[in-house]
Amino acid sequence: RPENAFILFRRKCCEDRNLAQGAGDAGGEGGDGPAAPTKKQRQADLSKTISQQWKSLSTEERQYWEDLAKEKKKEHEVLYPNYVYRP
């Protein structure tokens, strides 16, 4: 199923966040253990924050993501010509 504009925007925000965290965590060791249980809480907070950012985008910025979603949809149609969404 092709990604919509918000999903593309959310992915970019998450990638940017991970890059920023990766730069800050470069010297640490073994941080995966105790931090794992709180990750779901942080994902929920992250989703709320990104949703607020999405709602506050200007028309031009949102149009960029809408256009990108249209391109992704066209690519998806080429790759999967007989695709039919069936929930």
PDB file of C-alpha atoms in Angstrom:
ATOM      1  CA  ARG A   1       0.000   0.000   0.000  1.00  0.00           C
ATOM      2  CA  PRO A   2       1.502   3.370  -0.940  1.00  0.00           C
ATOM      3  CA  GLU A   3       2.343   5.759   1.875  1.00  0.00           C
ATOM      4  CA  ASN A   4       0.271   8.899   2.298  1.00  0.00           C
ATOM      5  CA  ALA A   5       1.659  12.393   2.901  1.00  0.00           C
ATOM      6  CA  PHE A   6       1.480  12.218   6.692  1.00  0.00           C
ATOM      7  CA  ILE A   7       3.239   8.854   6.845  1.00  0.00           C
ATOM      8  CA  LEU A   8       6.067  10.179   4.671  1.00  0.00           C
ATOM      9  CA  PHE A   9       6.323  13.272   6.900  1.00  0.00           C
ATOM     10  CA  ARG A  10       6.333  11.143  10.053  1.00  0.00           C
ATOM     11  CA  ARG A  11       9.043   8.865   8.696  1.00  0.00           C
ATOM     12  CA  LYS A  12      11.254  11.867   7.864  1.00  0.00           C
ATOM     13  CA  CYS A  13      10.747  13.316  11.351  1.00  0.00           C
ATOM     14  CA  CYS A  14      11.650   9.976  12.946  1.00  0.00           C
ATOM     15  CA  GLU A  15      14.737   9.609  10.747  1.00  0.00           C
ATOM     16  CA  ASP A  16      15.872  13.126  11.661  1.00  0.00           C
ATOM     17  CA  ARG A  17      15.287  12.376  15.346  1.00  0.00           C
ATOM     18  CA  ASN A  18      17.241   9.115  15.149  1.00  0.00           C
ATOM     19  CA  LEU A  19      20.149  10.848  13.410  1.00  0.00           C
ATOM     20  CA  ALA A  20      20.207  13.535  16.092  1.00  0.00           C
ATOM     21  CA  GLN A  21      20.109  10.914  18.853  1.00  0.00           C
ATOM     22  CA  GLY A  22      22.766   8.826  17.124  1.00  0.00           C
ATOM     23  CA  ALA A  23      25.111  11.780  17.113  1.00  0.00           C
ATOM     24  CA  GLY A  24      24.533  12.280  20.838  1.00  0.00           C
ATOM     25  CA  ASP A  25      24.781   8.576  21.756  1.00  0.00           C
ATOM     26  CA  ALA A  26      27.947   7.814  19.781  1.00  0.00           C
ATOM     27  CA  GLY A  27      30.101   7.313  22.909  1.00  0.00           C
ATOM     28  CA  GLY A  28      27.678   5.201  24.954  1.00  0.00           C
ATOM     29  CA  GLU A  29      27.709   1.417  25.435  1.00  0.00           C
ATOM     30  CA  GLY A  30      24.952  -1.050  26.284  1.00  0.00           C
ATOM     31  CA  GLY A  31      22.097   1.436  26.439  1.00  0.00           C
ATOM     32  CA  ASP A  32      19.544  -0.921  24.893  1.00  0.00           C
ATOM     33  CA  GLY A  33      18.659  -2.936  28.026  1.00  0.00           C
ATOM     34  CA  PRO A  34      16.922  -0.648  30.522  1.00  0.00           C
ATOM     35  CA  ALA A  35      15.682   1.845  27.936  1.00  0.00           C
ATOM     36  CA  ALA A  36      13.582  -0.659  25.970  1.00  0.00           C
ATOM     37  CA  PRO A  37      10.435  -0.687  28.214  1.00  0.00           C
ATOM     38  CA  THR A  38      10.055   3.103  28.038  1.00  0.00           C
ATOM     39  CA  LYS A  39      10.409   3.208  24.256  1.00  0.00           C
ATOM     40  CA  LYS A  40       6.675   2.655  23.670  1.00  0.00           C
ATOM     41  CA  GLN A  41       5.844   5.611  25.892  1.00  0.00           C
ATOM     42  CA  ARG A  42       8.250   7.771  23.964  1.00  0.00           C
ATOM     43  CA  GLN A  43       6.753   6.579  20.636  1.00  0.00           C
ATOM     44  CA  ALA A  44       3.309   7.732  21.773  1.00  0.00           C
ATOM     45  CA  ASP A  45       4.693  11.115  22.782  1.00  0.00           C
ATOM     46  CA  LEU A  46       6.608  11.315  19.513  1.00  0.00           C
ATOM     47  CA  SER A  47       3.457  10.605  17.513  1.00  0.00           C
ATOM     48  CA  LYS A  48       1.605  13.397  19.326  1.00  0.00           C
ATOM     49  CA  THR A  49       4.425  15.839  18.684  1.00  0.00           C
ATOM     50  CA  ILE A  50       4.688  14.950  14.998  1.00  0.00           C
ATOM     51  CA  SER A  51       0.912  15.228  14.623  1.00  0.00           C
ATOM     52  CA  GLN A  52       1.037  18.755  16.045  1.00  0.00           C
ATOM     53  CA  GLN A  53       3.889  19.627  13.677  1.00  0.00           C
ATOM     54  CA  TRP A  54       1.883  18.262  10.735  1.00  0.00           C
ATOM     55  CA  LYS A  55      -1.134  20.370  11.663  1.00  0.00           C
ATOM     56  CA  SER A  56       0.995  23.501  11.904  1.00  0.00           C
ATOM     57  CA  LEU A  57       2.660  23.117   8.485  1.00  0.00           C
ATOM     58  CA  SER A  58       2.168  25.907   5.989  1.00  0.00           C
ATOM     59  CA  THR A  59       0.241  25.261   2.789  1.00  0.00           C
ATOM     60  CA  GLU A  60       3.470  25.185   0.770  1.00  0.00           C
ATOM     61  CA  GLU A  61       5.155  22.705   3.115  1.00  0.00           C
ATOM     62  CA  ARG A  62       2.146  20.440   3.177  1.00  0.00           C
ATOM     63  CA  GLN A  63       1.904  20.600  -0.621  1.00  0.00           C
ATOM     64  CA  TYR A  64       5.480  19.292  -0.828  1.00  0.00           C
ATOM     65  CA  TRP A  65       4.477  16.180   1.141  1.00  0.00           C
ATOM     66  CA  GLU A  66       1.257  15.754  -0.863  1.00  0.00           C
ATOM     67  CA  ASP A  67       3.255  15.879  -4.109  1.00  0.00           C
ATOM     68  CA  LEU A  68       5.768  13.378  -2.747  1.00  0.00           C
ATOM     69  CA  ALA A  69       2.899  11.045  -1.809  1.00  0.00           C
ATOM     70  CA  LYS A  70       1.528  11.308  -5.362  1.00  0.00           C
ATOM     71  CA  GLU A  71       4.938  10.330  -6.743  1.00  0.00           C
ATOM     72  CA  LYS A  72       5.122   7.366  -4.364  1.00  0.00           C
ATOM     73  CA  LYS A  73       1.629   6.312  -5.425  1.00  0.00           C
ATOM     74  CA  LYS A  74       2.646   6.383  -9.097  1.00  0.00           C
ATOM     75  CA  GLU A  75       5.747   4.307  -8.330  1.00  0.00           C
ATOM     76  CA  HIS A  76       3.572   1.832  -6.426  1.00  0.00           C
ATOM     77  CA  GLU A  77       1.171   1.556  -9.376  1.00  0.00           C
ATOM     78  CA  VAL A  78       4.091   0.741 -11.677  1.00  0.00           C
ATOM     79  CA  LEU A  79       5.531  -1.854  -9.316  1.00  0.00           C
ATOM     80  CA  TYR A  80       2.167  -3.433  -8.477  1.00  0.00           C
ATOM     81  CA  PRO A  81      -0.218  -2.831 -11.407  1.00  0.00           C
ATOM     82  CA  ASN A  82      -2.954  -5.178 -10.172  1.00  0.00           C
ATOM     83  CA  TYR A  83      -2.856  -4.070  -6.546  1.00  0.00           C
ATOM     84  CA  VAL A  84      -6.234  -3.603  -4.849  1.00  0.00           C
ATOM     85  CA  TYR A  85      -6.440  -2.504  -1.210  1.00  0.00           C
ATOM     86  CA  ARG A  86      -8.393  -5.067   0.787  1.00  0.00           C
ATOM     87  CA  PRO A  87      -8.428  -4.387   4.554  1.00  0.00           C
TER      88      PRO A  87
END
